Amino acid sequence: MTAEARRERARALLRDAERVLVLTGAGISAESGVPTFRGAGGLWRAHRPEELATPEAFARDPELVWDWYRWRRGLVARCAPNAGHLALARHALERPGRVTIVTQNVDGLHGRAAREVAGSGRDAAPALPLELHGALDRDRCSRCGRTRPAHGDVGSGTATAVGGTGVGDEQAPAAPLPRCASCDGLLRPDVVWFGEALDPAVLDAAYAAARTADVCLVVGTSAIVHPAASLPAATLAEGGVIVEVNPERTPLTPRAEVRLDGPAAGILPLVL
Ligand code: OAD
């Protein structure tokens, strides 16, 4: 099949679908300038996850962990949604209740795209994603669990330029560790770390959407981190199909009805 024939097949599947589940990963934000985790230049190539993204790492060295997350917050604050985020937001807003966006990303770019496309006159809710792995722009108390918008020093923790690694680079004076206004516990980023469970309510909602979807559109994920990577199988089990957008093959590729080989920001506006 030619690339155009594959795009046409994807267009038809998405056009005819009563319900669509969109599962996104780091690849959808690549063209916004947010590094992926496992590709060339990926975050997990430069850092050991267990040194930065585990509860044990935070207990051992909260400054180091905060240093990395402040760097990531600063980086994301300088990025903007790309044509892929915007096309998905438009698609969901035009079909309220029929498209569920589920993301593994914590960068907030789907939400920003939803609000940008909805503008002031429309409700952005139909295009807001279920965030399986939490959100960079929220803090959570490591003691009492209360969440709040990110504390005020976003991006000020390091002097790292975009393209740096965020840890071990030249440091600005260390910001004090943020604390909970209610119980004085240490605040942490409200993201899911290795070894932690996902929010069951968010996961249940994602599975419910996966089971009722005719099409699972999987965009920019290596599809190896579970339970997120199991969602497309729930769509398949109920008779739906997978459409995959990724420049690389993944473990899901053999089960995809169509694979669109290329960058999300180029492909999504063509098929949605
Ligand atoms: P990965 O870094 O594992 O995979 C990114 C995927 O995006 C790869 O399959 C790339 O081929 C693809 N990709 C790269 N550029 C792309 C582009 N422009 N358009 C489309 N696809 C592109 O990221 P995730 O699969 O999201 O979890 O990783 C899953 C989870 O592992 C993350 O949420 C994170 C990480 O550990 C936690 O931190 C809990």
Tab-separated table of C-alpha atoms and ligand atoms in Angstrom:
chain	number	residue	atom	x	y	z
A	1	MET	CA	0.000	0.000	0.000
A	2	THR	CA	1.328	3.470	-0.776
A	3	ALA	CA	1.674	6.078	1.953
A	4	GLU	CA	-1.310	7.969	0.489
A	5	ALA	CA	-3.428	4.789	0.406
A	6	ARG	CA	-2.570	4.153	4.075
A	7	ARG	CA	-3.522	7.719	4.980
A	8	GLU	CA	-6.807	7.341	3.075
A	9	ARG	CA	-7.569	4.107	4.955
A	10	ALA	CA	-6.845	5.853	8.269
A	11	ARG	CA	-9.031	8.811	7.268
A	12	ALA	CA	-11.926	6.478	6.444
A	13	LEU	CA	-11.589	4.545	9.708
A	14	LEU	CA	-11.500	7.751	11.758
A	15	ARG	CA	-14.349	9.347	9.791
A	16	ASP	CA	-16.630	6.319	10.205
A	17	ALA	CA	-15.789	5.597	13.844
A	18	GLU	CA	-18.542	6.191	16.355
A	19	ARG	CA	-15.944	6.419	19.136
A	20	VAL	CA	-12.200	6.995	19.073
A	21	LEU	CA	-9.601	6.517	21.756
A	22	VAL	CA	-6.404	8.480	21.168
A	23	LEU	CA	-3.374	7.243	23.102
A	24	THR	CA	-0.368	9.534	22.945
A	25	GLY	CA	3.222	9.344	24.165
A	26	ALA	CA	6.318	11.499	24.117
A	27	GLY	CA	6.586	11.379	20.302
A	28	ILE	CA	3.615	13.706	19.835
A	29	SER	CA	5.513	16.457	21.656
A	30	ALA	CA	8.831	15.822	19.885
A	31	GLU	CA	8.168	18.517	17.292
A	32	SER	CA	7.299	20.965	20.061
A	33	GLY	CA	10.863	20.521	21.316
A	34	VAL	CA	10.132	18.234	24.293
A	35	PRO	CA	12.642	15.360	24.310
A	36	THR	CA	11.286	11.802	24.233
A	37	PHE	CA	12.403	9.247	26.813
A	38	ARG	CA	14.041	6.507	24.761
A	39	GLY	CA	14.995	7.888	21.338
A	40	ALA	CA	18.277	9.498	20.284
A	41	GLY	CA	18.756	12.373	22.742
A	42	GLY	CA	16.008	10.834	24.900
A	43	LEU	CA	15.751	11.710	28.582
A	44	TRP	CA	16.409	8.159	29.760
A	45	ARG	CA	19.568	8.039	27.657
A	46	ALA	CA	21.036	10.927	29.646
A	47	HIS	CA	19.636	9.969	33.063
A	48	ARG	CA	19.049	6.820	35.032
A	49	PRO	CA	15.317	6.662	35.816
A	50	GLU	CA	15.976	5.160	39.223
A	51	GLU	CA	18.104	8.178	40.162
A	52	LEU	CA	15.413	10.681	39.291
A	53	ALA	CA	11.942	9.240	38.883
A	54	THR	CA	11.331	6.966	41.834
A	55	PRO	CA	9.999	7.553	45.355
A	56	GLU	CA	13.307	6.171	46.679
A	57	ALA	CA	15.272	8.769	44.694
A	58	PHE	CA	13.097	11.547	46.148
A	59	ALA	CA	13.554	10.251	49.695
A	60	ARG	CA	17.321	10.027	49.147
A	61	ASP	CA	17.938	13.315	47.349
A	62	PRO	CA	14.909	15.579	46.909
A	63	GLU	CA	17.106	18.473	45.696
A	64	LEU	CA	18.395	16.405	42.785
A	65	VAL	CA	14.901	15.263	41.819
A	66	TRP	CA	13.478	18.799	42.076
A	67	ASP	CA	16.397	20.113	40.074
A	68	TRP	CA	15.473	17.825	37.181
A	69	TYR	CA	11.753	18.570	37.385
A	70	ARG	CA	12.337	22.345	37.528
A	71	TRP	CA	14.445	21.993	34.416
A	72	ARG	CA	11.692	20.008	32.692
A	73	ARG	CA	9.041	22.550	33.765
A	74	GLY	CA	11.143	25.377	32.385
A	75	LEU	CA	11.695	23.521	29.141
A	76	VAL	CA	7.993	22.761	28.661
A	77	ALA	CA	7.037	26.351	29.512
A	78	ARG	CA	9.107	27.458	26.513
A	79	CYS	CA	7.370	24.955	24.182
A	80	ALA	CA	4.029	25.268	22.432
A	81	PRO	CA	1.486	22.735	21.139
A	82	ASN	CA	2.324	21.630	17.586
A	83	ALA	CA	0.096	20.898	14.594
A	84	GLY	CA	-0.468	17.351	15.891
A	85	HIS	CA	-1.825	18.475	19.287
A	86	LEU	CA	-3.968	21.100	17.555
A	87	ALA	CA	-5.414	18.647	14.999
A	88	LEU	CA	-6.374	16.225	17.790
A	89	ALA	CA	-7.961	19.015	19.821
A	90	ARG	CA	-9.984	20.190	16.818
A	91	HIS	CA	-11.115	16.614	16.081
A	92	ALA	CA	-12.250	16.077	19.690
A	93	LEU	CA	-13.998	19.452	19.970
A	94	GLU	CA	-15.935	18.808	16.767
A	95	ARG	CA	-17.145	15.446	18.146
A	96	PRO	CA	-17.944	16.060	21.816
A	97	GLY	CA	-18.210	12.838	23.809
A	98	ARG	CA	-16.997	10.643	20.937
A	99	VAL	CA	-13.241	11.166	21.183
A	100	THR	CA	-11.213	10.484	24.329
A	101	ILE	CA	-7.609	11.633	24.429
A	102	VAL	CA	-5.465	9.636	26.849
A	103	THR	CA	-1.869	10.692	27.283
A	104	GLN	CA	1.208	9.353	29.006
A	105	ASN	CA	2.741	12.808	28.731
A	106	VAL	CA	3.003	15.158	31.673
A	107	ASP	CA	3.808	18.235	29.566
A	108	GLY	CA	0.294	19.758	29.487
A	109	LEU	CA	0.460	20.418	25.728
A	110	HIS	CA	-2.837	18.636	24.934
A	111	GLY	CA	-4.605	20.859	27.458
A	112	ARG	CA	-3.006	23.989	26.044
A	113	ALA	CA	-4.031	22.923	22.522
A	114	ALA	CA	-7.606	22.271	23.709
A	115	ARG	CA	-7.898	25.733	25.251
A	116	GLU	CA	-6.277	27.385	22.240
A	117	VAL	CA	-8.624	25.701	19.740
A	118	ALA	CA	-11.732	26.176	21.906
A	119	GLY	CA	-10.965	29.893	22.351
A	120	SER	CA	-13.035	31.938	24.742
A	121	GLY	CA	-16.427	30.977	23.316
A	122	ARG	CA	-16.300	27.171	23.603
A	123	ASP	CA	-15.829	24.601	26.360
A	124	ALA	CA	-12.410	22.956	26.018
A	125	ALA	CA	-13.456	19.904	28.079
A	126	PRO	CA	-14.108	17.447	25.184
A	127	ALA	CA	-10.465	17.817	24.117
A	128	LEU	CA	-8.857	17.723	27.572
A	129	PRO	CA	-6.828	14.542	28.026
A	130	LEU	CA	-6.892	11.870	30.696
A	131	GLU	CA	-3.360	12.208	32.071
A	132	LEU	CA	-2.235	8.698	33.010
A	133	HIS	CA	1.143	9.723	34.384
A	134	GLY	CA	0.112	12.971	36.070
A	135	ALA	CA	1.004	16.558	35.226
A	136	LEU	CA	4.241	18.532	35.475
A	137	ASP	CA	2.394	21.726	36.339
A	138	ARG	CA	0.979	20.375	39.622
A	139	ASP	CA	2.642	19.735	42.983
A	140	ARG	CA	1.453	17.085	45.440
A	141	CYS	CA	2.260	16.846	49.114
A	142	SER	CA	4.332	13.742	49.780
A	143	ARG	CA	2.762	13.538	53.250
A	144	CYS	CA	-0.945	14.482	53.040
A	145	GLY	CA	-1.454	14.037	49.301
A	146	ARG	CA	-3.029	17.469	48.654
A	147	THR	CA	-2.379	18.794	45.161
A	148	ARG	CA	-1.913	22.403	44.048
A	149	PRO	CA	-0.673	24.288	41.000
A	150	ALA	CA	3.106	24.190	40.630
A	151	HIS	CA	4.916	26.398	43.121
A	152	GLY	CA	6.250	29.697	41.871
A	153	ASP	CA	9.844	28.920	40.922
A	154	VAL	CA	9.102	26.940	37.777
A	155	GLY	CA	12.158	26.846	35.579
A	156	SER	CA	14.367	28.819	37.931
A	157	GLY	CA	16.207	25.879	39.448
A	158	THR	CA	18.990	25.618	36.900
A	159	ALA	CA	20.787	27.772	34.405
A	160	THR	CA	20.436	24.983	31.840
A	161	ALA	CA	19.657	26.013	28.287
A	162	VAL	CA	17.262	23.976	26.150
A	163	GLY	CA	19.189	20.975	24.905
A	164	GLY	CA	21.030	20.520	28.188
A	165	THR	CA	20.322	17.637	30.479
A	166	GLY	CA	18.945	19.478	33.469
A	167	VAL	CA	21.088	17.679	36.015
A	168	GLY	CA	24.729	18.274	36.748
A	169	ASP	CA	24.771	21.349	34.530
A	170	GLU	CA	25.734	24.763	35.798
A	171	GLN	CA	23.455	25.583	38.708
A	172	ALA	CA	21.714	28.776	39.727
A	173	PRO	CA	21.558	29.166	43.525
A	174	ALA	CA	19.457	26.254	44.801
A	175	ALA	CA	15.817	27.133	45.476
A	176	PRO	CA	14.540	25.956	48.878
A	177	LEU	CA	12.518	22.747	48.758
A	178	PRO	CA	8.805	23.584	48.475
A	179	ARG	CA	6.550	22.589	51.382
A	180	CYS	CA	2.832	21.955	51.843
A	181	ALA	CA	0.845	24.918	53.169
A	182	SER	CA	-1.413	22.550	55.151
A	183	CYS	CA	0.938	20.035	56.799
A	184	ASP	CA	4.465	21.271	55.982
A	185	GLY	CA	5.275	17.980	54.215
A	186	LEU	CA	7.647	18.106	51.260
A	187	LEU	CA	5.926	18.862	47.985
A	188	ARG	CA	6.775	16.708	44.968
A	189	PRO	CA	5.737	16.938	41.339
A	190	ASP	CA	2.304	15.325	40.806
A	191	VAL	CA	3.622	12.736	38.365
A	192	VAL	CA	3.725	8.946	38.482
A	193	TRP	CA	7.177	7.561	39.231
A	194	PHE	CA	8.558	4.090	38.566
A	195	GLY	CA	7.111	1.638	41.055
A	196	GLU	CA	4.034	3.805	41.736
A	197	ALA	CA	0.444	3.016	40.842
A	198	LEU	CA	-1.569	5.089	38.395
A	199	ASP	CA	-4.655	6.921	39.666
A	200	PRO	CA	-7.306	4.166	39.524
A	201	ALA	CA	-10.101	6.575	38.522
A	202	VAL	CA	-8.081	7.874	35.561
A	203	LEU	CA	-7.073	4.358	34.530
A	204	ASP	CA	-10.664	3.064	34.768
A	205	ALA	CA	-11.914	5.934	32.603
A	206	ALA	CA	-9.191	5.208	30.040
A	207	TYR	CA	-10.076	1.504	29.928
A	208	ALA	CA	-13.783	2.262	29.589
A	209	ALA	CA	-12.999	4.501	26.606
A	210	ALA	CA	-10.661	1.866	25.106
A	211	ARG	CA	-13.306	-0.854	25.312
A	212	THR	CA	-15.984	1.212	23.569
A	213	ALA	CA	-13.726	2.656	20.853
A	214	ASP	CA	-13.996	1.488	17.236
A	215	VAL	CA	-10.575	2.968	16.548
A	216	CYS	CA	-7.605	3.323	18.874
A	217	LEU	CA	-5.313	5.970	17.392
A	218	VAL	CA	-1.882	5.420	18.940
A	219	VAL	CA	0.521	8.320	18.458
A	220	GLY	CA	4.195	8.616	19.350
A	221	THR	CA	4.619	5.964	22.004
A	222	SER	CA	7.123	3.128	22.176
A	223	ALA	CA	4.223	1.107	23.668
A	224	ILE	CA	6.340	-0.670	26.234
A	225	VAL	CA	5.237	0.971	29.483
A	226	HIS	CA	2.182	-0.700	30.991
A	227	PRO	CA	-0.651	-0.336	31.810
A	228	ALA	CA	-0.827	2.468	29.194
A	229	ALA	CA	0.492	0.168	26.483
A	230	SER	CA	-2.297	-2.338	27.195
A	231	LEU	CA	-5.121	0.071	26.317
A	232	PRO	CA	-5.053	-0.647	22.545
A	233	ALA	CA	-5.470	-4.372	23.297
A	234	ALA	CA	-8.746	-3.535	25.078
A	235	THR	CA	-10.010	-1.885	21.887
A	236	LEU	CA	-8.919	-4.898	19.805
A	237	ALA	CA	-10.595	-7.325	22.212
A	238	GLU	CA	-13.947	-5.612	21.609
A	239	GLY	CA	-13.582	-5.706	17.819
A	240	GLY	CA	-12.009	-2.295	17.230
A	241	VAL	CA	-8.858	-1.520	15.263
A	242	ILE	CA	-5.550	0.237	15.856
A	243	VAL	CA	-4.183	3.073	13.738
A	244	GLU	CA	-0.585	3.834	14.644
A	245	VAL	CA	1.375	7.038	13.928
A	246	ASN	CA	5.092	6.579	14.565
A	247	PRO	CA	8.285	6.871	12.505
A	248	GLU	CA	9.498	3.647	14.182
A	249	ARG	CA	7.968	0.206	14.541
A	250	THR	CA	6.719	-0.754	18.027
A	251	PRO	CA	5.374	-3.917	19.681
A	252	LEU	CA	1.892	-2.735	18.594
A	253	THR	CA	2.790	-2.416	14.913
A	254	PRO	CA	1.988	-6.049	13.973
A	255	ARG	CA	-1.508	-5.614	15.456
A	256	ALA	CA	-2.215	-2.270	13.760
A	257	GLU	CA	-4.714	-2.113	10.902
A	258	VAL	CA	-2.733	0.812	9.503
A	259	ARG	CA	0.649	2.255	10.451
A	260	LEU	CA	1.434	5.778	9.337
A	261	ASP	CA	5.163	6.115	9.224
A	262	GLY	CA	6.232	9.672	10.013
A	263	PRO	CA	6.102	12.554	12.474
A	264	ALA	CA	2.822	13.237	14.258
A	265	ALA	CA	2.779	16.971	13.504
A	266	GLY	CA	2.924	16.234	9.770
A	267	ILE	CA	0.581	13.250	9.653
A	268	LEU	CA	-2.238	14.054	12.069
A	269	PRO	CA	-3.453	17.186	10.223
A	270	LEU	CA	-3.593	15.078	7.047
A	271	VAL	CA	-5.755	12.283	8.470
A	272	LEU	CA	-8.009	14.041	10.969
B	1	OAD	P1	9.299	6.904	24.436
B	1	OAD	O1	10.430	7.868	24.471
B	1	OAD	O2	9.495	5.545	25.008
B	1	OAD	O3	8.825	6.694	22.934
B	1	OAD	C1	8.607	7.766	22.062
B	1	OAD	C2	8.044	7.225	20.784
B	1	OAD	O4	7.743	8.320	19.942
B	1	OAD	C3	8.987	6.301	20.003
B	1	OAD	O5	8.293	5.148	19.590
B	1	OAD	C4	9.390	7.158	18.799
B	1	OAD	O6	9.619	6.370	17.629
B	1	OAD	C5	8.181	8.031	18.632
B	1	OAD	N1	8.425	9.331	17.984
B	1	OAD	C6	9.542	10.090	17.997
B	1	OAD	N2	9.349	11.227	17.329
B	1	OAD	C7	8.074	11.216	16.865
B	1	OAD	C8	7.272	12.110	16.114
B	1	OAD	N3	7.756	13.284	15.708
B	1	OAD	N4	5.993	11.755	15.837
B	1	OAD	C9	5.503	10.576	16.262
B	1	OAD	N5	6.206	9.692	16.974
B	1	OAD	C10	7.471	10.004	17.281
B	1	OAD	O7	8.041	7.649	25.106
B	1	OAD	P2	6.686	7.024	25.674
B	1	OAD	O8	6.253	5.853	24.889
B	1	OAD	O9	5.746	8.144	25.826
B	1	OAD	O10	6.639	7.330	32.027
B	1	OAD	O11	7.158	6.545	27.106
B	1	OAD	C11	6.209	5.999	27.965
B	1	OAD	C12	6.533	6.335	29.394
B	1	OAD	O12	7.881	5.941	29.687
B	1	OAD	C13	6.530	7.811	29.710
B	1	OAD	O13	5.245	8.315	29.972
B	1	OAD	C14	7.386	7.871	30.940
B	1	OAD	C15	8.505	6.962	30.505
B	1	OAD	O14	9.184	6.305	31.503
B	1	OAD	C16	6.816	7.801	33.260
B	1	OAD	O15	7.632	8.671	33.520
B	1	OAD	C17	5.937	7.161	34.277
